[in-house]
Structures are given as structure tokens and as C-alpha cells.
Amino acid sequence: MTERIYLDWNATSPLRPEARAAMIAALDEVGNPSSVHREGRTARHLVEQARERVAALVRAEPRNVVFTSGGTEANMMALTPALETSGTRFDRLMVSSVEHASVRAGGGFPTHQVEAIPVTADGVVDIGALERRLNELQRQGLRPPLVSIMAANNETGVIQPIKAAAAIVHAAGGLLHVDAVQAVGRIPFDINESDADLMTVSAHKLGGPQGVGALIRRSAALHFAEPLLRGGGQERGARAGTENVAGIAGFGAAAACAMATMTADGERMRAMRDRLEAGLANGPTVVFGQNAERLPNTSLFAAHGLRAETALINLDLGGFAVSSGSACSSGKVTASHVLAAMGVPDKLSSGAIRLSIGPSTGESEINLFLEAWMKLLAGLSKRKRGLAA
Ligand code: PLP
């Protein structure tokens, strides 16, 4: 069997050994965190310790962290008309046109109340357009919206100007939710510094388990009038249901590790990503969002004439796990809404391949990938010449 090279860390990252150990220890405990006996208190301690660790990673207050079943649920929970600071309901949601599907779905807002904010050709949210639209709403005497902008894009890695967006949204009286799933654990993100009102985090993008995440508030004054899951009073009434203790413990351990290693890991990944892109520059390959500030681990690129399906299958057979830039949740590659929003023609975007690396990705893996990519391109130009002959 060919040795596998995993270059798809934005889809999910390998479980950190520390997270695995914390999960196994938690699985051996019997208590329900809501029980008052000793077993229950032990389970409660694991949950609260994890809450502190996740909070510390983004400098939030632990009491403002609500554990969920992942990033999707946290996004769903945040995007509700019944998100209240002073009893007012939202009747409009604005989301950037490059958001993850779980944000674009609009949460609890009906479709006609969801508006898209455009991005530039580099994939950066058009802050000017956002400001003009918010001013227009104000002039028309309409209520300020809830706005959702991601911290970093899952396909391109492009980092969004969250602080600038927060200033504009707050000046208009709105609230800002930030899907920080791809950013947290890879680049520093401080909820107070960013001025985001709410943020979403997912454990499995930072070396924790799949199926656990959190919605984090900057201030406890913000509350959810109609929680998605009602019943027991878990998570201070924000999300009912017995906590996923082992998953949460793994999330906490992964968060603590990410906090300790983020700077050094970031430098290492950036060096590898730059090596990859320097190699790609030797062929007719276009890298998307390259002029914008990006996550250190992500590169999205395409070569004219090479379809993503063809490249993915060939690379998989050659031992490489990479992704197409576009969504393929059902195993079928569809056009990337991110590249469409950036104005990339379908013909080119249908070939987009995303490489997302991790701290353990080494030079040899990058070199082997480049070799395989160049071989694919050589095969393509041979076929083209054959057709022309
Ligand atoms: N938001 C972004 C930007 C993502 O990349 C993802 C996962 O790919 C999610 C949200 C969903 O997170 P989860 O897989 O934990 O539901």
C-alpha cells in the first residue's frame, strides 16, 4: 500500500495525543456532570476545566463559553433573530458571500431576511460595501442587522478584517458574529481585541475530536431568548442536553496545546506553504487570494484545463489526501461559491485544489506533492498536444 500523505487539515486535523489521552481518561469516568454526587462532580470538573482552557485560547470569560456539537450548531445557534441585548429581535441578517454553508444557511432567519456582503477579487470582505449598506438601512429608518463574517476562509485561508467590520457594525447599532472555526488555534484570536460579539469554534480543526465546538460570547449581557435545544438547564440554559464530557475534555486539551504551540507551528507551516507556492510558481498554476493576508497553512490553486475531480482521483491514488476548493460534502464536487464571489470564472474554479497543512507537515511531503502535481500538468499538456496533432 502507498504511504499516505495527509494535506487536508482544514477538513479535519489529526487528533492530538494530549486530546486523545484526555478523552480516554474522561470515558472511564461514570458521572453525569449535572449529578451532585462525587462521580458527577468529577465529570463537572472535566467540563469546567475544558471551558477554562477553550476560553483562555480566545481570552474570553469561561462563563461565556457554551459547548455545542460542533461549528455548525454554534453557527446555527448564533444566527437567531432572538439574540438579545435589550429585548429587541433582529429582522435582518447580513453574511459575507464567502461564508461556510452553515452560516450561509441563515440559521433561524427566513431566506428573504438574509443579505450577502460582497468580497473583493482577493476574497476580502468589502468593508466599504458593508458600511454603505448599513448607512442605507439607517437612512431608511430600518433596524440594525445581525452580521456574520468569518475570521478566515476555509477554502482560500484569507483572513478577514474583523476589527474594522466590528467598528462599522457597532456604529450602526448591529451585532457581529464571527465564525472563527479555521482561525482559532492557527492564528491568535482575542475576542475582546477583535470586538466580535459572538464567535464560533470547532474542536476538530485544532486537533480535538469531531462533533464538539463552542459558541462564545464577548459579554454575558447577550442572551439567547430561544435556545435551539431546550429541556434540562445545562450550559446555563443556553443548550440543553447532557454534555459530551469526553469530547469536551478532548477539546480542552487540544485548546491548551494549540495555545502553547501556535506561534512556532505557525512559522513552520508558513515556511512549508511558501515552499509549496514557490514550487507551484514553476508551472502554469494560479494561487487564489495570494495578495491577501492568509492563514499560514492554506493554499488554494488551479491550473487551466485540469479538472479538480481528475486531480483529486489521481492524487488520491498517488497517496495524497487533498481537497477540491469547492464543497464536496456529498462526495460530489460542485462549483466553489467562494471563488465565484471572487469573480473567478467557472472554468478555472472547477479545477481548484486546496492544500491545508499542519505543524507536522514536512519538506519531503511538500516536495512529493509538487512532483505529483508537475506530473499531472505534464500529462495534461501531453494530452493537449495529442489533441492538437
Ligand atoms: N465554519 C467553517 C469555516 C468551517 O470550515 C467548518 C467546517 O468545515 C464549519 C464551520 C463547521 O464546523 P463543524 O464541522 O464542527 O460542524
Coordinates of C-alpha atoms and ligand atoms in Angstrom, one line a residue:
M1 CA 0.0 0.0 0.0
T2 CA 1.3 3.5 -0.8
E3 CA 2.2 5.6 2.2
R4 CA -0.4 8.3 2.8
I5 CA 0.3 12.0 2.9
Y6 CA -2.4 13.9 4.6
L7 CA -2.7 17.5 3.3
D8 CA -6.3 18.3 4.3
W9 CA -6.1 19.8 7.8
N10 CA -8.9 22.3 7.1
A11 CA -11.3 19.5 6.6
T12 CA -10.2 17.9 9.8
S13 CA -7.0 17.7 11.7
P14 CA -5.4 14.6 13.3
L15 CA -6.3 14.2 17.0
R16 CA -3.5 15.5 19.2
P17 CA -2.2 12.8 21.6
E18 CA -3.0 15.0 24.5
A19 CA -6.6 15.3 23.4
R20 CA -6.8 11.5 22.9
A21 CA -5.4 10.9 26.4
A22 CA -7.9 13.4 28.0
M23 CA -10.8 11.7 26.1
I24 CA -9.8 8.2 27.2
A25 CA -9.5 9.3 30.8
A26 CA -12.9 11.0 30.6
L27 CA -14.5 8.0 29.0
D28 CA -13.5 5.9 32.1
E29 CA -15.5 8.3 34.4
V30 CA -19.1 7.3 35.0
G31 CA -20.7 10.5 36.4
N32 CA -23.2 12.9 34.8
P33 CA -21.9 16.5 35.2
S34 CA -25.4 17.5 36.5
S35 CA -25.3 15.0 39.3
V36 CA -24.4 16.2 42.8
H37 CA -22.5 13.1 43.9
R38 CA -18.8 12.7 43.7
E39 CA -18.9 11.0 40.3
G40 CA -21.0 13.8 39.0
R41 CA -18.6 16.4 40.4
T42 CA -15.7 14.7 38.8
A43 CA -17.4 14.9 35.4
R44 CA -18.4 18.5 36.1
H45 CA -14.7 19.3 36.9
L46 CA -13.6 17.9 33.5
V47 CA -16.2 20.1 31.7
E48 CA -15.3 23.2 33.6
Q49 CA -11.6 22.7 33.2
A50 CA -12.1 22.4 29.4
R51 CA -14.3 25.5 29.5
E52 CA -11.4 27.4 31.1
R53 CA -8.9 26.1 28.5
V54 CA -11.1 27.0 25.5
A55 CA -11.9 30.4 27.0
A56 CA -8.2 31.1 27.5
L57 CA -7.4 30.3 23.9
V58 CA -9.5 33.3 22.8
R59 CA -9.2 35.3 26.0
A60 CA -12.9 35.0 26.8
E61 CA -14.5 34.5 30.2
P62 CA -15.2 30.8 30.8
R63 CA -18.9 31.5 31.8
N64 CA -19.4 32.9 28.2
V65 CA -18.4 29.6 26.5
V66 CA -21.3 27.4 25.5
F67 CA -20.3 23.9 24.4
T68 CA -22.1 22.6 21.3
S69 CA -22.0 19.6 18.9
G70 CA -19.6 21.5 16.6
G71 CA -19.1 24.6 14.5
T72 CA -22.3 24.0 12.5
E73 CA -24.5 24.0 15.7
A74 CA -22.7 27.0 17.1
N75 CA -23.3 29.0 13.9
M76 CA -26.9 27.9 13.9
M77 CA -27.3 29.0 17.5
A78 CA -25.7 32.4 16.9
L79 CA -27.8 33.3 13.9
T80 CA -31.1 33.7 15.6
P81 CA -33.5 36.6 15.4
A82 CA -34.0 36.1 19.1
L83 CA -30.4 37.1 20.1
E84 CA -31.0 39.8 22.6
T85 CA -29.1 42.5 24.4
S86 CA -32.0 44.7 25.3
G87 CA -35.1 42.7 24.3
T88 CA -35.0 43.6 20.6
R89 CA -35.3 41.0 17.9
F90 CA -33.3 41.1 14.7
D91 CA -35.2 41.1 11.4
R92 CA -32.2 41.1 9.1
L93 CA -29.0 39.0 8.8
M94 CA -26.0 40.0 6.7
V95 CA -23.4 37.4 5.8
S96 CA -20.3 37.7 3.7
S97 CA -20.6 35.9 0.4
V98 CA -17.7 33.5 1.2
E99 CA -19.1 32.1 4.4
H100 CA -19.3 28.4 5.2
A101 CA -22.6 26.7 4.3
S102 CA -23.6 26.6 7.9
V103 CA -23.6 30.4 8.0
R104 CA -25.0 30.9 4.5
A105 CA -28.0 28.8 5.5
G106 CA -29.0 31.7 7.7
G107 CA -29.8 30.0 11.0
G108 CA -33.2 30.9 12.2
F109 CA -33.7 33.7 9.7
P110 CA -36.1 33.2 6.8
T111 CA -34.3 33.4 3.4
H112 CA -35.8 36.8 2.5
Q113 CA -34.2 38.4 5.6
V114 CA -30.6 37.2 4.6
E115 CA -28.4 39.5 2.6
A116 CA -24.9 38.8 1.2
I117 CA -22.0 41.2 1.7
P118 CA -19.6 41.1 -1.4
V119 CA -15.9 40.4 -1.3
T120 CA -13.0 41.8 -3.4
A121 CA -11.2 39.8 -6.1
D122 CA -8.8 38.7 -3.3
G123 CA -11.6 37.3 -1.3
V124 CA -11.6 40.0 1.4
V125 CA -14.9 41.3 2.7
D126 CA -15.7 44.6 1.0
I127 CA -15.8 46.8 4.1
G128 CA -16.9 49.9 2.1
A129 CA -19.9 48.0 0.7
L130 CA -20.9 46.8 4.2
E131 CA -20.7 50.4 5.5
R132 CA -22.7 51.8 2.6
R133 CA -25.4 49.2 3.1
L134 CA -25.6 49.8 6.9
N135 CA -25.9 53.6 6.3
E136 CA -28.6 53.0 3.8
L137 CA -30.6 50.9 6.4
Q138 CA -30.1 53.7 8.9
R139 CA -31.4 56.3 6.4
Q140 CA -34.4 54.2 5.7
G141 CA -35.1 54.0 9.5
L142 CA -34.7 50.2 9.4
R143 CA -33.5 48.2 12.4
P144 CA -29.7 47.4 12.5
P145 CA -28.9 43.8 11.4
L146 CA -27.0 40.9 12.9
V147 CA -23.9 40.5 10.8
S148 CA -21.8 37.3 10.3
I149 CA -18.3 37.4 8.9
M150 CA -15.7 34.6 9.2
A151 CA -12.3 35.1 10.7
A152 CA -10.5 33.1 8.0
N153 CA -11.9 31.3 4.9
N154 CA -11.8 27.6 4.8
E155 CA -11.0 27.4 1.1
T156 CA -8.6 30.3 0.5
G157 CA -7.3 30.8 4.0
V158 CA -8.0 34.6 3.5
I159 CA -8.2 36.4 6.8
Q160 CA -11.0 38.9 7.2
P161 CA -10.7 42.4 8.7
I162 CA -12.9 41.6 11.8
K163 CA -11.9 44.6 13.9
A164 CA -12.8 47.0 11.1
A165 CA -16.0 45.2 10.4
A166 CA -16.9 45.2 14.1
A167 CA -16.4 49.0 14.4
I168 CA -18.7 49.6 11.4
V169 CA -21.4 47.2 12.6
H170 CA -21.4 48.6 16.1
A171 CA -21.5 52.2 14.9
A172 CA -24.7 51.2 13.1
G173 CA -26.1 49.6 16.2
G174 CA -25.8 46.0 15.0
L175 CA -24.1 42.9 16.4
L176 CA -21.2 40.9 14.8
H177 CA -20.9 37.1 14.9
V178 CA -17.5 35.7 13.7
D179 CA -17.1 32.1 12.5
A180 CA -13.6 31.6 13.7
V181 CA -13.5 27.8 13.1
Q182 CA -10.5 27.9 10.7
A183 CA -8.6 30.6 12.6
V184 CA -8.7 29.6 16.2
G185 CA -5.6 27.6 17.1
R186 CA -3.8 28.6 14.0
I187 CA -3.5 32.4 14.5
P188 CA -4.0 34.4 17.6
F189 CA -7.7 35.4 18.1
D190 CA -8.7 37.5 21.1
I191 CA -12.4 38.0 21.4
N192 CA -12.1 41.4 23.2
E193 CA -9.4 42.7 20.8
S194 CA -11.4 41.7 17.8
D195 CA -14.6 43.2 19.3
A196 CA -16.7 40.4 17.9
D197 CA -19.9 39.9 19.9
L198 CA -20.1 36.2 19.3
M199 CA -17.7 33.6 17.9
T200 CA -17.8 30.0 16.8
V201 CA -15.0 27.5 17.4
S202 CA -14.8 23.8 16.4
A203 CA -12.6 21.3 18.2
H204 CA -11.6 19.1 15.2
K205 CA -9.9 21.9 13.3
L206 CA -7.4 22.4 16.1
G207 CA -6.5 18.8 17.0
G208 CA -9.5 18.0 19.1
P209 CA -12.3 15.5 18.4
Q210 CA -15.0 15.8 15.7
G211 CA -18.5 16.6 17.0
V212 CA -17.6 19.2 19.6
G213 CA -17.5 23.0 19.3
A214 CA -18.4 26.2 21.2
L215 CA -20.3 29.4 20.8
I216 CA -18.5 32.1 22.7
R217 CA -19.9 35.5 23.8
R218 CA -17.8 38.6 24.5
S219 CA -20.3 39.7 27.1
A220 CA -22.8 37.8 29.3
A221 CA -25.3 40.6 28.6
L222 CA -26.0 38.9 25.3
H223 CA -28.5 36.1 25.7
F224 CA -30.4 33.6 23.6
A225 CA -34.1 34.1 24.2
E226 CA -35.0 30.9 22.3
P227 CA -32.2 28.3 22.6
L228 CA -32.1 25.7 19.9
L229 CA -32.1 22.8 22.4
R230 CA -34.5 23.3 25.4
G231 CA -35.1 21.0 28.3
G232 CA -32.6 20.5 31.0
G233 CA -30.8 23.6 32.2
Q234 CA -27.3 22.6 31.0
E235 CA -24.9 25.3 29.8
R236 CA -26.7 27.9 31.9
G237 CA -29.9 27.3 30.0
A238 CA -28.3 28.1 26.6
R239 CA -28.1 24.5 25.4
A240 CA -29.9 21.6 26.9
G241 CA -28.7 18.0 26.9
T242 CA -26.1 16.0 28.9
E243 CA -22.7 17.3 28.0
N244 CA -20.4 15.3 25.7
V245 CA -17.9 15.0 28.6
A246 CA -15.1 13.1 26.7
G247 CA -15.4 15.2 23.6
I248 CA -15.3 18.4 25.7
A249 CA -12.3 17.2 27.7
G250 CA -10.5 16.4 24.4
F251 CA -11.4 19.9 23.1
G252 CA -10.0 21.5 26.2
A253 CA -6.7 19.5 26.0
A254 CA -6.4 20.4 22.3
A255 CA -7.0 24.1 23.0
A256 CA -4.3 24.1 25.7
C257 CA -1.9 22.5 23.3
A258 CA -2.8 24.9 20.5
M259 CA -2.2 27.8 22.8
A260 CA 1.3 26.6 23.7
T261 CA 2.5 25.7 20.2
M262 CA 0.6 28.2 17.9
T263 CA 3.4 30.6 17.3
A264 CA 6.1 28.1 16.5
D265 CA 3.6 25.9 14.5
G266 CA 2.5 29.0 12.5
E267 CA 6.1 29.8 11.5
R268 CA 6.8 26.2 10.4
M269 CA 3.6 25.9 8.4
R270 CA 4.1 29.2 6.7
A271 CA 7.6 28.1 5.6
M272 CA 6.1 24.9 4.2
R273 CA 3.2 26.7 2.5
D274 CA 5.6 29.2 0.9
R275 CA 7.8 26.3 -0.3
L276 CA 4.8 24.8 -1.9
E277 CA 3.8 28.0 -3.6
A278 CA 7.3 28.7 -4.8
G279 CA 7.2 25.3 -6.4
L280 CA 3.8 25.9 -8.0
A281 CA 5.1 29.1 -9.5
N282 CA 7.3 27.0 -11.7
G283 CA 4.2 25.9 -13.7
P284 CA 1.1 27.4 -15.1
T285 CA -0.7 27.4 -11.7
V286 CA -2.9 30.2 -10.3
V287 CA -2.9 30.7 -6.5
F288 CA -6.1 32.3 -5.2
G289 CA -6.2 35.1 -2.6
Q290 CA -2.4 35.3 -2.7
N291 CA -2.4 39.1 -2.3
A292 CA -4.4 39.0 0.8
E293 CA -3.4 38.1 4.4
R294 CA -3.9 34.4 4.7
L295 CA -3.7 31.6 7.3
P296 CA -0.2 30.1 7.3
N297 CA -1.4 26.6 6.4
T298 CA -3.7 27.1 3.4
S299 CA -3.2 27.3 -0.3
L300 CA -6.0 27.1 -3.0
F301 CA -4.8 26.8 -6.6
A302 CA -5.8 25.7 -10.0
A303 CA -4.2 25.1 -13.4
H304 CA -6.2 25.9 -16.6
G305 CA -7.6 22.7 -18.2
L306 CA -7.0 20.5 -15.1
R307 CA -10.3 19.5 -13.5
A308 CA -10.5 19.1 -9.7
E309 CA -12.1 15.6 -9.9
T310 CA -9.3 14.3 -12.2
A311 CA -6.6 15.8 -10.0
L312 CA -8.2 14.6 -6.8
I313 CA -8.6 11.0 -8.0
N314 CA -5.0 10.9 -9.4
L315 CA -3.6 12.4 -6.3
D316 CA -5.5 10.1 -4.0
L317 CA -4.2 7.1 -6.0
G318 CA -0.8 8.5 -5.6
G319 CA -1.2 8.6 -1.8
F320 CA -2.2 12.3 -1.2
A321 CA -5.3 13.4 0.7
V322 CA -6.2 16.9 -0.6
S323 CA -9.4 18.6 -1.2
S324 CA -11.1 20.4 -4.1
G325 CA -11.6 24.0 -3.2
S326 CA -15.3 23.6 -3.6
A327 CA -17.7 21.9 -1.3
C328 CA -17.9 18.1 -1.7
S329 CA -19.8 17.1 1.4
S330 CA -21.8 14.5 -0.6
G331 CA -18.7 13.2 -2.3
K332 CA -19.7 15.2 -5.4
V333 CA -17.6 18.2 -6.5
T334 CA -19.7 21.4 -7.0
A335 CA -18.6 24.9 -8.1
S336 CA -17.0 26.9 -5.3
H337 CA -19.2 29.8 -4.1
V338 CA -16.1 31.4 -2.6
L339 CA -14.3 31.6 -6.0
A340 CA -17.5 32.7 -7.7
A341 CA -17.8 35.5 -5.2
M342 CA -14.2 36.5 -6.0
G343 CA -15.1 36.7 -9.7
V344 CA -13.1 33.6 -10.8
P345 CA -14.5 32.1 -13.9
D346 CA -16.1 28.6 -13.5
K347 CA -13.7 27.2 -16.0
L348 CA -10.8 27.9 -13.7
S349 CA -12.5 27.5 -10.4
S350 CA -13.7 24.0 -11.4
G351 CA -10.1 22.9 -11.1
A352 CA -9.3 24.4 -7.7
I353 CA -7.4 22.2 -5.3
R354 CA -6.9 23.1 -1.7
L355 CA -3.9 22.0 0.3
S356 CA -4.1 22.6 4.0
I357 CA -1.2 21.5 6.1
G358 CA -0.4 21.1 9.7
P359 CA 2.5 21.5 12.1
S360 CA 3.9 18.0 11.3
T361 CA 3.9 18.5 7.5
G362 CA 7.5 18.4 6.4
E363 CA 9.6 19.4 3.4
S364 CA 9.6 15.9 1.9
E365 CA 5.8 15.8 1.8
I366 CA 5.7 19.1 0.0
N367 CA 8.3 18.0 -2.4
L368 CA 6.5 14.8 -3.2
F369 CA 3.3 16.7 -3.7
L370 CA 5.0 19.1 -6.1
E371 CA 6.4 16.2 -8.1
A372 CA 3.0 14.6 -8.4
W373 CA 1.4 18.0 -9.4
M374 CA 4.0 18.6 -12.1
K375 CA 3.4 15.1 -13.4
L376 CA -0.3 15.8 -13.6
L377 CA 0.4 19.1 -15.5
A378 CA 2.9 17.3 -17.8
G379 CA 0.2 14.7 -18.6
L380 CA -2.3 17.4 -19.3
S381 CA -0.1 19.2 -21.8
K382 CA 0.8 15.9 -23.5
R383 CA -3.0 15.3 -23.9
K384 CA -3.5 18.8 -25.2
R385 CA -0.6 18.3 -27.7
G386 CA -2.1 15.0 -28.7
L387 CA -5.5 16.6 -29.4
A388 CA -3.9 19.4 -31.4
A389 CA -1.9 16.9 -33.5
Ligands
PLP1 N1 -17.3 27.0 9.7 C1 -16.2 26.8 8.9 C2 -15.4 28.0 8.4 C3 -15.7 25.5 8.6 O1 -14.7 25.3 7.9 C4 -16.5 24.4 9.2 C5 -16.1 23.0 8.9 O2 -15.6 22.7 7.8 C6 -17.6 24.7 10.0 C7 -18.0 26.0 10.2 C8 -18.4 23.6 10.5 O3 -17.8 23.1 11.7 P1 -18.2 21.6 12.2 O4 -17.6 20.6 11.2 O5 -17.6 21.5 13.6 O6 -19.7 21.5 12.2

